[in-house]
PDB file of C-alpha atoms in Angstrom:
ATOM      1  CA  UNK A 377       4.216 -96.275-195.222  1.00 47.00           C
ATOM      2  CA  UNK A 378       5.845 -99.387-193.972  1.00 50.00           C
ATOM      3  CA  UNK A 379       4.924 -98.742-190.354  1.00 49.00           C
ATOM      4  CA  UNK A 380       2.256-101.427-190.512  1.00 51.00           C
ATOM      5  CA  UNK A 381       4.852-104.087-191.244  1.00 51.00           C
ATOM      6  CA  UNK A 382       6.903-103.387-188.115  1.00 51.00           C
ATOM      7  CA  UNK A 383       4.535-104.330-185.296  1.00 56.00           C
ATOM      8  CA  UNK A 384       1.103-105.793-184.665  1.00 60.00           C
ATOM      9  CA  UNK A 385      -1.572-103.529-183.303  1.00 70.00           C
ATOM     10  CA  UNK A 386      -3.778-104.631-180.399  1.00 77.00           C
ATOM     11  CA  UNK A 387      -6.822-104.271-182.655  1.00 77.00           C
ATOM     12  CA  UNK A 388      -5.414-106.837-185.111  1.00 76.00           C
ATOM     13  CA  UNK A 389      -4.768-109.303-182.330  1.00 80.00           C
ATOM     14  CA  UNK A 390      -8.252-108.755-180.927  1.00 84.00           C
ATOM     15  CA  UNK A 391      -9.941-109.366-184.282  1.00 80.00           C
ATOM     16  CA  UNK A 392      -7.830-112.477-184.934  1.00 81.00           C
ATOM     17  CA  UNK A 393      -8.580-113.883-181.489  1.00 85.00           C
ATOM     18  CA  UNK A 394     -12.303-113.068-181.754  1.00 86.00           C
ATOM     19  CA  UNK A 395     -12.605-114.860-185.109  1.00 84.00           C
ATOM     20  CA  UNK A 396     -10.772-117.928-183.786  1.00 85.00           C
ATOM     21  CA  UNK A 397     -12.885-118.007-180.619  1.00 88.00           C
ATOM     22  CA  UNK A 398     -16.100-117.650-182.594  1.00 85.00           C
ATOM     23  CA  UNK A 399     -15.125-120.540-184.880  1.00 84.00           C
ATOM     24  CA  UNK A 400     -14.505-122.799-181.885  1.00 85.00           C
ATOM     25  CA  UNK A 401     -17.654-121.799-179.992  1.00 85.00           C
ATOM     26  CA  UNK A 402     -20.024-122.187-182.931  1.00 84.00           C
ATOM     27  CA  UNK A 403     -18.451-125.455-184.117  1.00 83.00           C
ATOM     28  CA  UNK A 404     -18.776-127.110-180.710  1.00 79.00           C
ATOM     29  CA  UNK A 405     -21.251-129.993-180.667  1.00 73.00           C
ATOM     30  CA  UNK A 406     -22.140-131.711-177.401  1.00 65.00           C
ATOM     31  CA  UNK A 407     -23.311-135.132-178.507  1.00 61.00           C
ATOM     32  CA  UNK A 408     -24.272-136.353-175.027  1.00 58.00           C
ATOM     33  CA  UNK A 409     -26.825-133.658-174.173  1.00 58.00           C
ATOM     34  CA  UNK A 410     -30.583-133.990-174.687  1.00 54.00           C
ATOM     35  CA  UNK A 411     -32.001-131.592-177.282  1.00 55.00           C
ATOM     36  CA  UNK A 412     -35.794-131.076-177.158  1.00 58.00           C
ATOM     37  CA  UNK A 413     -37.678-130.967-180.478  1.00 57.00           C
ATOM     38  CA  UNK A 414     -38.216-127.633-182.208  1.00 58.00           C
ATOM     39  CA  UNK A 415     -41.529-125.842-181.689  1.00 57.00           C
ATOM     40  CA  UNK A 416     -41.059-122.437-183.343  1.00 59.00           C
ATOM     41  CA  UNK A 417     -39.319-123.335-186.640  1.00 57.00           C
ATOM     42  CA  UNK A 418     -35.804-122.567-185.382  1.00 57.00           C
ATOM     43  CA  UNK A 419     -33.902-125.815-184.847  1.00 57.00           C
ATOM     44  CA  UNK A 420     -33.067-126.423-181.202  1.00 60.00           C
ATOM     45  CA  UNK A 421     -29.447-126.962-180.344  1.00 64.00           C
ATOM     46  CA  UNK A 422     -27.480-127.386-177.183  1.00 73.00           C
ATOM     47  CA  UNK A 423     -24.999-124.786-178.437  1.00 75.00           C
ATOM     48  CA  UNK A 424     -26.268-121.365-177.371  1.00 81.00           C
ATOM     49  CA  UNK A 425     -23.785-119.556-179.645  1.00 82.00           C
ATOM     50  CA  UNK A 426     -25.094-121.416-182.674  1.00 83.00           C
ATOM     51  CA  UNK A 427     -28.625-120.552-181.587  1.00 81.00           C
ATOM     52  CA  UNK A 428     -27.753-116.852-181.462  1.00 83.00           C
ATOM     53  CA  UNK A 429     -26.169-117.032-184.927  1.00 83.00           C
ATOM     54  CA  UNK A 430     -29.430-118.397-186.332  1.00 84.00           C
ATOM     55  CA  UNK A 431     -31.424-115.615-184.643  1.00 84.00           C
ATOM     56  CA  UNK A 432     -29.648-112.661-186.320  1.00 85.00           C
ATOM     57  CA  UNK A 433     -32.274-111.364-188.724  1.00 88.00           C
ATOM     58  CA  UNK A 434     -31.939-107.558-188.696  1.00 90.00           C
ATOM     59  CA  UNK A 435     -30.784-106.146-192.076  1.00 91.00           C
ATOM     60  CA  UNK A 436     -28.728-103.480-190.278  1.00 92.00           C
ATOM     61  CA  UNK A 437     -26.750-106.237-188.535  1.00 91.00           C
ATOM     62  CA  UNK A 438     -26.329-108.023-191.859  1.00 90.00           C
ATOM     63  CA  UNK A 439     -24.996-104.823-193.449  1.00 91.00           C
ATOM     64  CA  UNK A 440     -22.423-104.408-190.667  1.00 90.00           C
ATOM     65  CA  UNK A 441     -21.298-108.021-191.046  1.00 89.00           C
ATOM     66  CA  UNK A 442     -21.173-107.784-194.841  1.00 90.00           C
ATOM     67  CA  UNK A 443     -19.075-104.611-194.812  1.00 89.00           C
ATOM     68  CA  UNK A 444     -16.705-105.985-192.168  1.00 87.00           C
ATOM     69  CA  UNK A 445     -16.198-109.290-193.980  1.00 86.00           C
ATOM     70  CA  UNK A 446     -15.700-107.506-197.295  1.00 87.00           C
ATOM     71  CA  UNK A 447     -13.084-105.228-195.731  1.00 84.00           C
ATOM     72  CA  UNK A 448     -11.185-108.079-194.073  1.00 83.00           C
ATOM     73  CA  UNK A 449     -11.241-110.196-197.233  1.00 82.00           C
ATOM     74  CA  UNK A 450     -10.021-107.322-199.403  1.00 81.00           C
ATOM     75  CA  UNK A 451      -7.138-106.355-197.078  1.00 77.00           C
ATOM     76  CA  UNK A 452      -4.755-108.772-198.815  1.00 71.00           C
ATOM     77  CA  UNK A 453      -5.632-107.342-202.214  1.00 69.00           C
ATOM     78  CA  UNK A 454      -5.284-103.705-201.119  1.00 67.00           C
ATOM     79  CA  UNK A 455      -2.024-104.377-199.255  1.00 61.00           C
ATOM     80  CA  UNK A 456      -0.408-105.984-202.301  1.00 62.00           C
ATOM     81  CA  UNK A 457      -1.732-103.559-204.929  1.00 62.00           C
ATOM     82  CA  UNK A 458      -1.194-100.137-203.397  1.00 60.00           C
ATOM     83  CA  UNK A 459       1.202 -97.461-204.656  1.00 64.00           C
ATOM     84  CA  UNK A 460       3.866 -98.929-202.377  1.00 63.00           C
ATOM     85  CA  UNK A 461       3.273-102.702-202.580  1.00 59.00           C
ATOM     86  CA  UNK A 462       3.488-104.531-199.271  1.00 57.00           C
ATOM     87  CA  UNK A 463       3.674-101.242-197.364  1.00 59.00           C
ATOM     88  CA  UNK A 464       0.459-102.150-195.553  1.00 61.00           C
ATOM     89  CA  UNK A 465      -0.018-105.324-193.604  1.00 63.00           C
ATOM     90  CA  UNK A 466      -2.826-107.623-194.642  1.00 63.00           C
ATOM     91  CA  UNK A 467      -5.097-109.550-192.319  1.00 63.00           C
ATOM     92  CA  UNK A 468      -3.241-112.800-191.605  1.00 69.00           C
ATOM     93  CA  UNK A 469      -6.150-114.939-190.386  1.00 77.00           C
ATOM     94  CA  UNK A 470      -7.798-115.695-193.732  1.00 79.00           C
ATOM     95  CA  UNK A 471      -8.320-119.378-192.943  1.00 82.00           C
ATOM     96  CA  UNK A 472     -10.262-118.561-189.777  1.00 84.00           C
ATOM     97  CA  UNK A 473     -12.148-115.798-191.580  1.00 84.00           C
ATOM     98  CA  UNK A 474     -13.357-118.127-194.336  1.00 87.00           C
ATOM     99  CA  UNK A 475     -14.461-120.687-191.709  1.00 87.00           C
ATOM    100  CA  UNK A 476     -16.271-117.842-189.917  1.00 86.00           C
ATOM    101  CA  UNK A 477     -18.015-116.928-193.167  1.00 89.00           C
ATOM    102  CA  UNK A 478     -18.897-120.552-193.903  1.00 90.00           C
ATOM    103  CA  UNK A 479     -20.395-121.054-190.426  1.00 87.00           C
ATOM    104  CA  UNK A 480     -22.519-117.942-190.780  1.00 87.00           C
ATOM    105  CA  UNK A 481     -23.719-118.876-194.264  1.00 89.00           C
ATOM    106  CA  UNK A 482     -24.606-122.405-193.128  1.00 88.00           C
ATOM    107  CA  UNK A 483     -26.579-121.312-190.098  1.00 86.00           C
ATOM    108  CA  UNK A 484     -28.090-117.959-191.071  1.00 87.00           C
ATOM    109  CA  UNK A 485     -30.193-118.006-194.230  1.00 89.00           C
ATOM    110  CA  UNK A 486     -31.214-114.306-194.020  1.00 90.00           C
ATOM    111  CA  UNK A 487     -27.539-113.297-194.052  1.00 88.00           C
ATOM    112  CA  UNK A 488     -26.879-115.509-197.070  1.00 89.00           C
ATOM    113  CA  UNK A 489     -29.759-113.961-199.001  1.00 89.00           C
ATOM    114  CA  UNK A 490     -28.658-110.467-197.890  1.00 90.00           C
ATOM    115  CA  UNK A 491     -25.146-111.060-199.257  1.00 88.00           C
ATOM    116  CA  UNK A 492     -26.489-112.474-202.520  1.00 88.00           C
ATOM    117  CA  UNK A 493     -28.733-109.446-203.073  1.00 88.00           C
ATOM    118  CA  UNK A 494     -25.921-106.872-202.795  1.00 86.00           C
ATOM    119  CA  UNK A 495     -25.302-104.851-205.966  1.00 83.00           C
ATOM    120  CA  UNK A 496     -21.555-104.745-205.206  1.00 82.00           C
ATOM    121  CA  UNK A 497     -21.274-108.503-204.732  1.00 82.00           C
ATOM    122  CA  UNK A 498     -18.293-108.561-207.083  1.00 79.00           C
ATOM    123  CA  UNK A 499     -16.360-106.561-204.471  1.00 81.00           C
ATOM    124  CA  UNK A 500     -17.088-109.361-201.990  1.00 83.00           C
ATOM    125  CA  UNK A 501     -16.412-112.345-204.251  1.00 84.00           C
ATOM    126  CA  UNK A 502     -13.303-110.968-205.980  1.00 83.00           C
ATOM    127  CA  UNK A 503     -11.035-110.908-202.884  1.00 84.00           C
ATOM    128  CA  UNK A 504     -12.223-114.385-201.907  1.00 85.00           C
ATOM    129  CA  UNK A 505     -11.413-115.766-205.357  1.00 84.00           C
ATOM    130  CA  UNK A 506      -8.082-113.910-205.501  1.00 82.00           C
ATOM    131  CA  UNK A 507      -7.196-115.415-202.121  1.00 83.00           C
ATOM    132  CA  UNK A 508      -8.076-118.893-203.398  1.00 83.00           C
ATOM    133  CA  UNK A 509      -5.947-118.342-206.494  1.00 82.00           C
ATOM    134  CA  UNK A 510      -2.991-117.276-204.355  1.00 80.00           C
ATOM    135  CA  UNK A 511      -3.291-120.342-202.116  1.00 79.00           C
ATOM    136  CA  UNK A 512      -4.029-123.037-204.678  1.00 79.00           C
ATOM    137  CA  UNK A 513      -0.366-123.972-205.259  1.00 79.00           C
ATOM    138  CA  UNK A 514       0.513-124.047-201.556  1.00 80.00           C
ATOM    139  CA  UNK A 515      -0.142-127.462-199.999  1.00 81.00           C
ATOM    140  CA  UNK A 516      -0.269-125.936-196.512  1.00 81.00           C
ATOM    141  CA  UNK A 517      -3.217-123.753-197.573  1.00 80.00           C
ATOM    142  CA  UNK A 518      -5.273-126.573-199.104  1.00 83.00           C
ATOM    143  CA  UNK A 519      -7.850-126.385-196.298  1.00 84.00           C
ATOM    144  CA  UNK A 520      -8.373-122.692-196.992  1.00 83.00           C
ATOM    145  CA  UNK A 521      -9.032-123.460-200.648  1.00 85.00           C
ATOM    146  CA  UNK A 522     -11.583-126.143-199.725  1.00 87.00           C
ATOM    147  CA  UNK A 523     -13.433-123.872-197.316  1.00 88.00           C
ATOM    148  CA  UNK A 524     -13.372-121.009-199.830  1.00 87.00           C
ATOM    149  CA  UNK A 525     -14.819-123.232-202.541  1.00 86.00           C
ATOM    150  CA  UNK A 526     -17.514-124.356-200.084  1.00 90.00           C
ATOM    151  CA  UNK A 527     -18.389-120.692-199.440  1.00 89.00           C
ATOM    152  CA  UNK A 528     -18.674-119.986-203.172  1.00 87.00           C
ATOM    153  CA  UNK A 529     -20.730-123.157-203.627  1.00 88.00           C
ATOM    154  CA  UNK A 530     -23.068-122.179-200.807  1.00 88.00           C
ATOM    155  CA  UNK A 531     -23.561-118.688-202.226  1.00 87.00           C
ATOM    156  CA  UNK A 532     -24.146-120.043-205.727  1.00 86.00           C
ATOM    157  CA  UNK A 533     -27.208-121.961-204.530  1.00 86.00           C
ATOM    158  CA  UNK A 534     -29.100-118.651-204.499  1.00 85.00           C
ATOM    159  CA  UNK A 535     -30.464-117.246-207.773  1.00 86.00           C
ATOM    160  CA  UNK A 536     -29.744-113.681-206.653  1.00 86.00           C
ATOM    161  CA  UNK A 537     -26.033-114.536-206.509  1.00 83.00           C
ATOM    162  CA  UNK A 538     -25.911-115.176-210.249  1.00 82.00           C
ATOM    163  CA  UNK A 539     -27.947-112.067-211.001  1.00 82.00           C
ATOM    164  CA  UNK A 540     -25.669-109.874-208.878  1.00 82.00           C
ATOM    165  CA  UNK A 541     -22.551-111.117-210.674  1.00 82.00           C
ATOM    166  CA  UNK A 542     -23.706-109.762-214.033  1.00 82.00           C
ATOM    167  CA  UNK A 543     -21.901-106.472-213.380  1.00 83.00           C
ATOM    168  CA  UNK A 544     -18.812-105.749-215.512  1.00 82.00           C
ATOM    169  CA  UNK A 545     -15.459-106.943-214.176  1.00 80.00           C
ATOM    170  CA  UNK A 546     -13.092-103.971-213.869  1.00 79.00           C
ATOM    171  CA  UNK A 547     -10.426-105.091-211.402  1.00 77.00           C
ATOM    172  CA  UNK A 548      -6.850-106.300-211.586  1.00 74.00           C
ATOM    173  CA  UNK A 549      -6.611-109.846-212.987  1.00 73.00           C
ATOM    174  CA  UNK A 550      -4.558-112.077-210.646  1.00 71.00           C
ATOM    175  CA  UNK A 551      -1.406-113.752-211.909  1.00 68.00           C
ATOM    176  CA  UNK A 552      -1.953-117.023-213.721  1.00 72.00           C
ATOM    177  CA  UNK A 553      -5.268-116.110-215.337  1.00 76.00           C
ATOM    178  CA  UNK A 554      -5.670-115.133-218.981  1.00 77.00           C
ATOM    179  CA  UNK A 555      -6.658-111.559-219.785  1.00 76.00           C
ATOM    180  CA  UNK A 556     -10.354-111.246-220.514  1.00 76.00           C
ATOM    181  CA  UNK A 557     -13.190-108.761-220.734  1.00 81.00           C
ATOM    182  CA  UNK A 558     -16.487-109.704-219.228  1.00 81.00           C
ATOM    183  CA  UNK A 559     -18.534-109.794-216.068  1.00 82.00           C
ATOM    184  CA  UNK A 560     -17.823-110.894-212.515  1.00 79.00           C
ATOM    185  CA  UNK A 561     -19.472-114.223-213.305  1.00 78.00           C
ATOM    186  CA  UNK A 562     -16.891-114.753-216.071  1.00 79.00           C
ATOM    187  CA  UNK A 563     -14.128-114.114-213.543  1.00 78.00           C
ATOM    188  CA  UNK A 564     -15.730-116.647-211.199  1.00 79.00           C
ATOM    189  CA  UNK A 565     -15.771-119.315-213.912  1.00 80.00           C
ATOM    190  CA  UNK A 566     -12.210-118.618-215.093  1.00 79.00           C
ATOM    191  CA  UNK A 567     -10.762-118.599-211.599  1.00 78.00           C
ATOM    192  CA  UNK A 568     -12.353-121.882-210.550  1.00 76.00           C
TER     193      UNK A 568
END
């Protein structure tokens, strides 16, 4: 324990750099280029990376992305609530990760519906909401809060999202929230 707080691993740096690079590449818009009209239902774009994001439709790929995002989002929670608090290092690039998630949810409808249909959706939403609660009083993290709320808003547009949140809430209640007993949807409403 505690060894994770001494030095960064190359894998952490690689993941952080990959998320930042992805955010830049997908967000790039070339306004001067000609874009031909769509013929096959997929909107044409002059950004090839954005085009590839819209073409990911395999449920196996969605499962890999869902599990990876859930793990990265929950790292802060598991690092702070282990037997030796703060003995593990959490993923430090939460702002870039929430932008990554927002870009994928905006541009890939099958992934959004896949996430909303997961029976363990509370395990995905809880770390995101706990992160937003931790950052709400910090003015420097205001952008992270806005992007996180946009992610929750985008997910809430799907009916399956509300149905998946009916499971009982059985996790640690973050500081600043009243104690309650209910479902994950109750936690969503109380935390926002």
